[in-house]
Tab-separated table of N, CA, C and O in Angstrom:
chain	number	residue	atom	x	y	z
A	1	MET	N	-0.730	-11.346	-11.751
A	1	MET	CA	-1.559	-11.160	-10.572
A	1	MET	C	-1.312	-9.780	-9.959
A	1	MET	O	-2.246	-9.114	-9.538
A	2	LEU	N	-0.073	-9.362	-9.932
A	2	LEU	CA	0.268	-8.116	-9.273
A	2	LEU	C	-0.469	-6.936	-9.891
A	2	LEU	O	-1.022	-6.091	-9.180
A	3	GLU	N	-0.476	-6.882	-11.223
A	3	GLU	CA	-1.142	-5.779	-11.913
A	3	GLU	C	-2.645	-5.810	-11.673
A	3	GLU	O	-3.269	-4.767	-11.498
A	4	ARG	N	-3.213	-7.000	-11.669
A	4	ARG	CA	-4.661	-7.116	-11.474
A	4	ARG	C	-5.071	-6.604	-10.104
A	4	ARG	O	-6.064	-5.894	-9.968
A	5	LEU	N	-4.327	-6.956	-9.072
A	5	LEU	CA	-4.672	-6.491	-7.726
A	5	LEU	C	-4.630	-4.972	-7.657
A	5	LEU	O	-5.546	-4.334	-7.123
A	6	SER	N	-3.607	-4.399	-8.204
A	6	SER	CA	-3.470	-2.947	-8.192
A	6	SER	C	-4.586	-2.283	-8.994
A	6	SER	O	-5.186	-1.303	-8.553
A	7	GLU	N	-4.902	-2.832	-10.175
A	7	GLU	CA	-5.972	-2.279	-11.010
A	7	GLU	C	-7.323	-2.342	-10.296
A	7	GLU	O	-8.077	-1.369	-10.300
A	8	LEU	N	-7.622	-3.483	-9.707
A	8	LEU	CA	-8.903	-3.649	-9.012
A	8	LEU	C	-9.038	-2.653	-7.862
A	8	LEU	O	-10.090	-2.056	-7.660
A	9	ARG	N	-7.962	-2.483	-7.119
A	9	ARG	CA	-7.980	-1.543	-5.989
A	9	ARG	C	-8.145	-0.111	-6.474
A	9	ARG	O	-8.974	0.646	-5.963
A	10	LYS	N	-7.388	0.264	-7.481
A	10	LYS	CA	-7.432	1.636	-7.989
A	10	LYS	C	-8.759	1.963	-8.665
A	10	LYS	O	-9.221	3.101	-8.595
A	11	GLU	N	-9.396	0.977	-9.299
A	11	GLU	CA	-10.723	1.186	-9.895
A	11	GLU	C	-11.726	1.629	-8.835
A	11	GLU	O	-12.631	2.403	-9.101
A	12	ARG	N	-11.554	1.126	-7.635
A	12	ARG	CA	-12.463	1.452	-6.536
A	12	ARG	C	-12.000	2.675	-5.748
A	12	ARG	O	-12.644	3.080	-4.797
A	13	LYS	N	-10.844	3.206	-6.129
A	13	LYS	CA	-10.262	4.376	-5.467
A	13	LYS	C	-9.998	4.109	-3.988
A	13	LYS	O	-10.222	4.955	-3.132
A	14	TRP	N	-9.528	2.887	-3.704
A	14	TRP	CA	-9.187	2.502	-2.344
A	14	TRP	C	-7.684	2.644	-2.150
A	14	TRP	O	-6.893	2.327	-3.030
A	15	SER	N	-7.293	3.070	-0.977
A	15	SER	CA	-5.875	3.095	-0.632
A	15	SER	C	-5.445	1.680	-0.237
A	15	SER	O	-6.281	0.795	-0.019
A	16	LEU	N	-4.147	1.502	-0.125
A	16	LEU	CA	-3.639	0.215	0.368
A	16	LEU	C	-4.201	-0.071	1.757
A	16	LEU	O	-4.592	-1.196	2.065
A	17	GLN	N	-4.248	0.978	2.602
A	17	GLN	CA	-4.732	0.808	3.967
A	17	GLN	C	-6.212	0.413	3.996
A	17	GLN	O	-6.600	-0.485	4.741
A	18	GLU	N	-7.036	1.083	3.181
A	18	GLU	CA	-8.466	0.751	3.143
A	18	GLU	C	-8.682	-0.689	2.701
A	18	GLU	O	-9.513	-1.411	3.269
A	19	THR	N	-7.931	-1.113	1.703
A	19	THR	CA	-8.059	-2.483	1.205
A	19	THR	C	-7.640	-3.479	2.274
A	19	THR	O	-8.352	-4.451	2.536
A	20	ALA	N	-6.508	-3.226	2.885
A	20	ALA	CA	-6.023	-4.116	3.947
A	20	ALA	C	-7.017	-4.187	5.099
A	20	ALA	O	-7.284	-5.271	5.632
A	21	ASP	N	-7.584	-3.045	5.481
A	21	ASP	CA	-8.563	-3.015	6.576
A	21	ASP	C	-9.778	-3.879	6.246
A	21	ASP	O	-10.285	-4.604	7.105
A	22	GLN	N	-10.247	-3.800	5.013
A	22	GLN	CA	-11.417	-4.586	4.625
A	22	GLN	C	-11.120	-6.088	4.627
A	22	GLN	O	-12.025	-6.900	4.836
A	23	LEU	N	-9.858	-6.429	4.383
A	23	LEU	CA	-9.455	-7.836	4.403
A	23	LEU	C	-9.055	-8.308	5.795
A	23	LEU	O	-8.864	-9.502	6.020
A	24	GLY	N	-8.888	-7.353	6.723
A	24	GLY	CA	-8.492	-7.706	8.077
A	24	GLY	C	-7.032	-8.112	8.179
A	24	GLY	O	-6.681	-8.965	8.994
A	25	ILE	N	-6.181	-7.505	7.335
A	25	ILE	CA	-4.751	-7.806	7.346
A	25	ILE	C	-3.959	-6.504	7.463
A	25	ILE	O	-4.514	-5.421	7.318
A	26	ALA	N	-2.669	-6.616	7.693
A	26	ALA	CA	-1.810	-5.440	7.792
A	26	ALA	C	-1.609	-4.828	6.404
A	26	ALA	O	-1.591	-5.538	5.397
A	27	LYS	N	-1.444	-3.524	6.398
A	27	LYS	CA	-1.181	-2.813	5.138
A	27	LYS	C	0.055	-3.384	4.453
A	27	LYS	O	0.075	-3.567	3.237
A	28	SER	N	1.088	-3.668	5.216
A	28	SER	CA	2.329	-4.193	4.640
A	28	SER	C	2.115	-5.557	3.980
A	28	SER	O	2.751	-5.866	2.972
A	29	THR	N	1.212	-6.349	4.550
A	29	THR	CA	0.910	-7.656	3.962
A	29	THR	C	0.263	-7.477	2.599
A	29	THR	O	0.678	-8.088	1.608
A	30	TYR	N	-0.767	-6.603	2.546
A	30	TYR	CA	-1.437	-6.398	1.262
A	30	TYR	C	-0.501	-5.743	0.251
A	30	TYR	O	-0.471	-6.129	-0.918
A	31	ALA	N	0.297	-4.788	0.693
A	31	ALA	CA	1.259	-4.137	-0.206
A	31	ALA	C	2.229	-5.182	-0.763
A	31	ALA	O	2.627	-5.109	-1.937
A	32	GLY	N	2.582	-6.152	0.050
A	32	GLY	CA	3.447	-7.238	-0.397
A	32	GLY	C	2.811	-8.064	-1.499
A	32	GLY	O	3.489	-8.529	-2.425
A	33	TYR	N	1.482	-8.261	-1.423
A	33	TYR	CA	0.783	-8.988	-2.487
A	33	TYR	C	0.867	-8.218	-3.808
A	33	TYR	O	1.128	-8.793	-4.854
A	34	GLU	N	0.631	-6.904	-3.731
A	34	GLU	CA	0.646	-6.094	-4.950
A	34	GLU	C	2.052	-5.970	-5.536
A	34	GLU	O	2.212	-5.883	-6.745
A	35	SER	N	3.064	-5.965	-4.697
A	35	SER	CA	4.441	-5.789	-5.183
A	35	SER	C	5.083	-7.108	-5.610
A	35	SER	O	6.108	-7.110	-6.283
A	36	GLY	N	4.490	-8.220	-5.183
A	36	GLY	CA	5.067	-9.516	-5.499
A	36	GLY	C	6.031	-10.021	-4.443
A	36	GLY	O	6.580	-11.112	-4.557
A	37	TYR	N	6.213	-9.239	-3.391
A	37	TYR	CA	7.090	-9.634	-2.302
A	37	TYR	C	6.496	-10.804	-1.518
A	37	TYR	O	7.223	-11.643	-0.998
A	38	ARG	N	5.164	-10.853	-1.456
A	38	ARG	CA	4.470	-11.924	-0.742
A	38	ARG	C	3.442	-12.549	-1.660
A	38	ARG	O	2.901	-11.885	-2.536
A	39	LEU	N	3.128	-13.812	-1.421
A	39	LEU	CA	2.055	-14.489	-2.142
A	39	LEU	C	0.930	-14.791	-1.155
A	39	LEU	O	1.183	-15.314	-0.072
A	40	PRO	N	-0.308	-14.464	-1.523
A	40	PRO	CA	-1.421	-14.748	-0.609
A	40	PRO	C	-1.692	-16.243	-0.528
A	40	PRO	O	-1.478	-16.977	-1.499
A	41	SER	N	-2.172	-16.669	0.627
A	41	SER	CA	-2.605	-18.058	0.781
A	41	SER	C	-3.850	-18.272	-0.072
A	41	SER	O	-4.456	-17.306	-0.553
A	42	LEU	N	-4.253	-19.510	-0.245
A	42	LEU	CA	-5.471	-19.787	-1.007
A	42	LEU	C	-6.682	-19.133	-0.357
A	42	LEU	O	-7.548	-18.579	-1.035
A	43	GLN	N	-6.740	-19.182	0.971
A	43	GLN	CA	-7.852	-18.557	1.692
A	43	GLN	C	-7.837	-17.049	1.487
A	43	GLN	O	-8.867	-16.444	1.229
A	44	SER	N	-6.665	-16.431	1.559
A	44	SER	CA	-6.555	-14.988	1.358
A	44	SER	C	-6.925	-14.608	-0.071
A	44	SER	O	-7.602	-13.605	-0.304
A	45	LEU	N	-6.496	-15.408	-1.024
A	45	LEU	CA	-6.809	-15.149	-2.427
A	45	LEU	C	-8.322	-15.196	-2.651
A	45	LEU	O	-8.884	-14.347	-3.349
A	46	SER	N	-8.974	-16.128	-2.009
A	46	SER	CA	-10.426	-16.230	-2.106
A	46	SER	C	-11.102	-15.009	-1.481
A	46	SER	O	-12.062	-14.459	-2.036
A	47	GLN	N	-10.598	-14.558	-0.336
A	47	GLN	CA	-11.153	-13.367	0.320
A	47	GLN	C	-10.951	-12.124	-0.539
A	47	GLN	O	-11.829	-11.266	-0.616
A	48	ILE	N	-9.810	-12.015	-1.179
A	48	ILE	CA	-9.527	-10.877	-2.050
A	48	ILE	C	-10.485	-10.876	-3.239
A	48	ILE	O	-11.044	-9.842	-3.607
A	49	ALA	N	-10.697	-12.051	-3.831
A	49	ALA	CA	-11.630	-12.157	-4.962
A	49	ALA	C	-13.037	-11.751	-4.528
A	49	ALA	O	-13.735	-11.030	-5.257
A	50	ASP	N	-13.458	-12.186	-3.358
A	50	ASP	CA	-14.780	-11.801	-2.843
A	50	ASP	C	-14.860	-10.294	-2.630
A	50	ASP	O	-15.857	-9.662	-2.978
A	51	LEU	N	-13.821	-9.711	-2.051
A	51	LEU	CA	-13.808	-8.279	-1.795
A	51	LEU	C	-13.948	-7.491	-3.091
A	51	LEU	O	-14.706	-6.527	-3.161
A	52	PHE	N	-13.218	-7.903	-4.119
A	52	PHE	CA	-13.245	-7.193	-5.389
A	52	PHE	C	-14.364	-7.671	-6.314
A	52	PHE	O	-14.473	-7.225	-7.449
A	53	GLN	N	-15.189	-8.588	-5.822
A	53	GLN	CA	-16.318	-9.123	-6.576
A	53	GLN	C	-15.887	-9.645	-7.946
A	53	GLN	O	-16.428	-9.289	-8.986
A	54	THR	N	-14.874	-10.485	-7.905
A	54	THR	CA	-14.359	-11.097	-9.117
A	54	THR	C	-13.997	-12.542	-8.805
A	54	THR	O	-14.294	-13.039	-7.722
A	55	SER	N	-13.363	-13.201	-9.737
A	55	SER	CA	-12.976	-14.590	-9.521
A	55	SER	C	-11.482	-14.692	-9.240
A	55	SER	O	-10.703	-13.816	-9.615
A	56	VAL	N	-11.105	-15.775	-8.596
A	56	VAL	CA	-9.690	-16.049	-8.367
A	56	VAL	C	-8.991	-16.190	-9.718
A	56	VAL	O	-7.865	-15.718	-9.895
A	57	ASP	N	-9.660	-16.815	-10.688
A	57	ASP	CA	-9.079	-16.967	-12.028
A	57	ASP	C	-8.744	-15.617	-12.648
A	57	ASP	O	-7.708	-15.465	-13.290
A	58	TYR	N	-9.597	-14.616	-12.450
A	58	TYR	CA	-9.307	-13.293	-13.000
A	58	TYR	C	-8.064	-12.704	-12.322
A	58	TYR	O	-7.176	-12.183	-12.984
A	59	ILE	N	-7.993	-12.799	-11.019
A	59	ILE	CA	-6.844	-12.259	-10.290
A	59	ILE	C	-5.547	-12.940	-10.739
A	59	ILE	O	-4.523	-12.292	-10.899
A	60	LEU	N	-5.619	-14.242	-10.992
A	60	LEU	CA	-4.431	-14.988	-11.398
A	60	LEU	C	-4.105	-14.833	-12.884
A	60	LEU	O	-3.099	-15.356	-13.355
A	61	GLY	N	-4.969	-14.125	-13.622
A	61	GLY	CA	-4.713	-13.915	-15.044
A	61	GLY	C	-5.129	-15.077	-15.924
A	61	GLY	O	-4.728	-15.169	-17.081
A	62	ARG	N	-5.971	-15.973	-15.395
A	62	ARG	CA	-6.414	-17.139	-16.162
A	62	ARG	C	-7.619	-16.835	-17.035
A	62	ARG	O	-7.986	-17.635	-17.877
A	63	THR	N	-8.250	-15.690	-16.806
A	63	THR	CA	-9.374	-15.256	-17.623
A	63	THR	C	-9.327	-13.738	-17.737
A	63	THR	O	-8.766	-13.072	-16.873
A	64	GLU	N	-9.927	-13.222	-18.785
A	64	GLU	CA	-9.967	-11.774	-18.978
A	64	GLU	C	-11.291	-11.184	-18.498
A	64	GLU	O	-11.457	-9.979	-18.459
A	65	ASP	N	-12.226	-12.029	-18.144
A	65	ASP	CA	-13.559	-11.576	-17.729
A	65	ASP	C	-13.578	-11.386	-16.217
A	65	ASP	O	-13.625	-12.347	-15.468
A	66	SER	N	-13.558	-10.133	-15.777
A	66	SER	CA	-13.491	-9.863	-14.336
A	66	SER	C	-14.777	-10.237	-13.606
A	66	SER	O	-14.779	-10.398	-12.400
A	67	LEU	N	-15.869	-10.365	-14.337
A	67	LEU	CA	-17.140	-10.737	-13.709
A	67	LEU	C	-17.561	-12.141	-14.109
A	67	LEU	O	-18.739	-12.458	-14.158
A	68	ALA	N	-16.606	-12.998	-14.380
A	68	ALA	CA	-16.875	-14.324	-14.920
A	68	ALA	C	-17.850	-15.136	-14.077
A	68	ALA	O	-18.686	-15.843	-14.606
A	69	GLU	N	-17.750	-15.014	-12.768
A	69	GLU	CA	-18.592	-15.839	-11.916
A	69	GLU	C	-19.694	-15.049	-11.222
A	69	GLU	O	-20.373	-15.548	-10.360
A	70	HIS	N	-19.850	-13.792	-11.589
A	70	HIS	CA	-20.821	-12.950	-10.920
A	70	HIS	C	-21.749	-12.303	-11.936
A	70	HIS	O	-21.317	-11.859	-12.979
A	71	SER	N	-23.000	-12.251	-11.618
A	71	SER	CA	-23.905	-11.437	-12.413
A	71	SER	C	-24.293	-10.248	-11.542
A	71	SER	O	-24.610	-10.400	-10.370
A	72	VAL	N	-24.207	-9.066	-12.099
A	72	VAL	CA	-24.429	-7.844	-11.343
A	72	VAL	C	-25.921	-7.533	-11.314
A	72	VAL	O	-26.598	-7.551	-12.345
A	73	ILE	N	-26.413	-7.248	-10.143
A	73	ILE	CA	-27.808	-6.847	-9.953
A	73	ILE	C	-27.809	-5.433	-9.403
A	73	ILE	O	-27.190	-5.166	-8.363
A	74	GLU	N	-28.462	-4.534	-10.089
A	74	GLU	CA	-28.589	-3.152	-9.618
A	74	GLU	C	-29.728	-3.124	-8.602
A	74	GLU	O	-30.897	-3.309	-8.952
A	75	ILE	N	-29.404	-2.912	-7.359
A	75	ILE	CA	-30.401	-2.983	-6.286
A	75	ILE	C	-31.521	-1.968	-6.482
A	75	ILE	O	-32.679	-2.262	-6.204
A	76	THR	N	-31.189	-0.777	-6.968
A	76	THR	CA	-32.229	0.240	-7.134
A	76	THR	C	-33.299	-0.197	-8.134
A	76	THR	O	-34.437	0.257	-8.054
A	77	GLU	N	-32.944	-1.087	-9.065
A	77	GLU	CA	-33.938	-1.596	-10.013
A	77	GLU	C	-34.960	-2.501	-9.320
A	77	GLU	O	-36.082	-2.660	-9.800
A	78	LEU	N	-34.579	-3.075	-8.198
A	78	LEU	CA	-35.499	-3.936	-7.458
A	78	LEU	C	-36.603	-3.141	-6.766
A	78	LEU	O	-37.636	-3.690	-6.401
A	79	LEU	N	-36.378	-1.840	-6.595
A	79	LEU	CA	-37.393	-1.002	-5.959
A	79	LEU	C	-38.677	-0.961	-6.781
A	79	LEU	O	-39.768	-0.853	-6.227
A	80	ASP	N	-38.539	-1.045	-8.104
A	80	ASP	CA	-39.706	-0.972	-8.986
A	80	ASP	C	-40.097	-2.323	-9.564
A	80	ASP	O	-41.020	-2.405	-10.363
A	81	SER	N	-39.399	-3.376	-9.183
A	81	SER	CA	-39.644	-4.696	-9.754
A	81	SER	C	-40.615	-5.499	-8.902
A	81	SER	O	-40.513	-5.540	-7.685
A	82	ASN	N	-41.552	-6.134	-9.574
A	82	ASN	CA	-42.452	-7.061	-8.882
A	82	ASN	C	-42.051	-8.504	-9.160
A	82	ASN	O	-42.620	-9.424	-8.602
A	83	GLU	N	-41.074	-8.682	-10.053
A	83	GLU	CA	-40.636	-10.020	-10.430
A	83	GLU	C	-39.609	-10.590	-9.471
A	83	GLU	O	-39.579	-11.784	-9.218
A	84	LYS	N	-38.734	-9.725	-8.941
A	84	LYS	CA	-37.674	-10.183	-8.047
A	84	LYS	C	-37.837	-9.517	-6.695
A	84	LYS	O	-38.128	-8.340	-6.607
A	85	VAL	N	-37.642	-10.299	-5.655
A	85	VAL	CA	-37.734	-9.773	-4.296
A	85	VAL	C	-36.525	-10.259	-3.504
A	85	VAL	O	-35.899	-11.245	-3.840
A	86	LEU	N	-36.207	-9.544	-2.447
A	86	LEU	CA	-35.117	-9.926	-1.554
A	86	LEU	C	-35.683	-10.285	-0.196
A	86	LEU	O	-36.732	-9.776	0.206
A	87	SER	N	-34.968	-11.153	0.486
A	87	SER	CA	-35.361	-11.486	1.851
A	87	SER	C	-34.148	-11.415	2.751
A	87	SER	O	-33.004	-11.500	2.293
A	88	LEU	N	-34.406	-11.267	4.019
A	88	LEU	CA	-33.368	-11.258	5.039
A	88	LEU	C	-33.865	-12.108	6.198
A	88	LEU	O	-34.974	-11.877	6.704
A	89	ASP	N	-33.102	-13.097	6.564
A	89	ASP	CA	-33.491	-14.030	7.635
A	89	ASP	C	-34.833	-14.682	7.349
A	89	ASP	O	-35.632	-14.915	8.249
A	90	GLY	N	-35.096	-14.947	6.075
A	90	GLY	CA	-36.319	-15.640	5.695
A	90	GLY	C	-37.549	-14.753	5.605
A	90	GLY	O	-38.642	-15.235	5.348
A	91	VAL	N	-37.393	-13.441	5.817
A	91	VAL	CA	-38.519	-12.512	5.772
A	91	VAL	C	-38.311	-11.573	4.581
A	91	VAL	O	-37.238	-10.975	4.435
A	92	LEU	N	-39.340	-11.459	3.735
A	92	LEU	CA	-39.229	-10.589	2.571
A	92	LEU	C	-39.020	-9.145	2.989
A	92	LEU	O	-39.617	-8.675	3.959
A	93	LEU	N	-38.146	-8.440	2.253
A	93	LEU	CA	-37.929	-7.022	2.498
A	93	LEU	C	-39.021	-6.211	1.816
A	93	LEU	O	-39.358	-6.460	0.661
A	94	SER	N	-39.558	-5.247	2.530
A	94	SER	CA	-40.538	-4.343	1.927
A	94	SER	C	-39.810	-3.345	1.041
A	94	SER	O	-38.591	-3.180	1.134
A	95	LYS	N	-40.543	-2.652	0.197
A	95	LYS	CA	-39.957	-1.614	-0.656
A	95	LYS	C	-39.313	-0.529	0.224
A	95	LYS	O	-38.258	-0.005	-0.094
A	96	GLU	N	-39.963	-0.214	1.337
A	96	GLU	CA	-39.427	0.796	2.252
A	96	GLU	C	-38.108	0.342	2.863
A	96	GLU	O	-37.153	1.114	2.956
A	97	GLU	N	-38.030	-0.918	3.279
A	97	GLU	CA	-36.783	-1.444	3.843
A	97	GLU	C	-35.668	-1.454	2.801
A	97	GLU	O	-34.517	-1.126	3.107
A	98	LEU	N	-36.010	-1.796	1.573
A	98	LEU	CA	-35.020	-1.797	0.502
A	98	LEU	C	-34.521	-0.379	0.229
A	98	LEU	O	-33.332	-0.154	0.057
A	99	ALA	N	-35.431	0.594	0.227
A	99	ALA	CA	-35.046	1.994	0.026
A	99	ALA	C	-34.155	2.462	1.182
A	99	ALA	O	-33.179	3.188	0.961
A	100	ASP	N	-34.471	2.046	2.414
A	100	ASP	CA	-33.641	2.389	3.571
A	100	ASP	C	-32.236	1.796	3.425
A	100	ASP	O	-31.239	2.444	3.754
A	101	PHE	N	-32.170	0.571	2.929
A	101	PHE	CA	-30.883	-0.084	2.726
A	101	PHE	C	-30.042	0.688	1.710
A	101	PHE	O	-28.859	0.948	1.937
A	102	VAL	N	-30.651	1.080	0.594
A	102	VAL	CA	-29.947	1.854	-0.435
A	102	VAL	C	-29.446	3.166	0.159
A	102	VAL	O	-28.288	3.550	-0.040
A	103	ALA	N	-30.293	3.851	0.921
A	103	ALA	CA	-29.896	5.118	1.540
A	103	ALA	C	-28.739	4.910	2.520
A	103	ALA	O	-27.790	5.697	2.554
A	104	PHE	N	-28.806	3.837	3.311
A	104	PHE	CA	-27.742	3.537	4.270
A	104	PHE	C	-26.399	3.347	3.570
A	104	PHE	O	-25.387	3.913	3.980
A	105	VAL	N	-26.388	2.557	2.512
A	105	VAL	CA	-25.141	2.290	1.789
A	105	VAL	C	-24.590	3.576	1.177
A	105	VAL	O	-23.383	3.843	1.238
A	106	ARG	N	-25.451	4.403	0.629
A	106	ARG	CA	-24.993	5.668	0.034
A	106	ARG	C	-24.383	6.586	1.086
A	106	ARG	O	-23.350	7.217	0.853
A	107	VAL	N	-24.998	6.659	2.261
A	107	VAL	CA	-24.456	7.492	3.337
A	107	VAL	C	-23.120	6.933	3.801
A	107	VAL	O	-22.148	7.676	3.976
A	108	LYS	N	-23.043	5.625	3.980
A	108	LYS	CA	-21.794	5.005	4.428
A	108	LYS	C	-20.681	5.249	3.426
A	108	LYS	O	-19.554	5.540	3.803
A	109	ARG	N	-20.975	5.132	2.135
A	109	ARG	CA	-19.961	5.407	1.110
A	109	ARG	C	-19.530	6.872	1.176
A	109	ARG	O	-18.351	7.177	1.000
A	110	GLY	N	-20.481	7.754	1.413
A	110	GLY	CA	-20.153	9.174	1.522
A	110	GLY	C	-19.228	9.479	2.678
A	110	GLY	O	-18.358	10.352	2.593
A	111	LEU	N	-19.393	8.759	3.770
A	111	LEU	CA	-18.529	8.951	4.930
A	111	LEU	C	-17.100	8.487	4.667
A	111	LEU	O	-16.156	9.015	5.241
A	112	LYS	N	-16.951	7.495	3.793
A	112	LYS	CA	-15.620	6.977	3.465
A	112	LYS	C	-14.845	7.945	2.596
A	112	LYS	O	-13.626	7.956	2.602
A	113	SER	N	-15.558	8.760	1.836
A	113	SER	CA	-14.892	9.660	0.872
A	113	SER	C	-14.206	10.813	1.538
A	113	SER	O	-14.459	11.394	2.452
């Protein structure tokens, strides 16, 4: 588990502090998970899996497939698709709203760098 947590974090180029902040925990707590000094609760383990978009089984080393329970959808492909649509609060997103969402996420990621 320890190696998987570190690998997942480093793949995303996140610091210990950034990861802990996203989980809403202290840096020392998350560092303890990676070092083996602490074990996460079941709830924390589930939150970590959600954050890294993987399964608890992958984190625990029970499977080698990091995307075992997730299928990846490239949002930008939805801009040109008429087959799949997204909604928010029960209202379909327009192509313009979807493009705005993509732009927002890109800007936010740029600010983090």
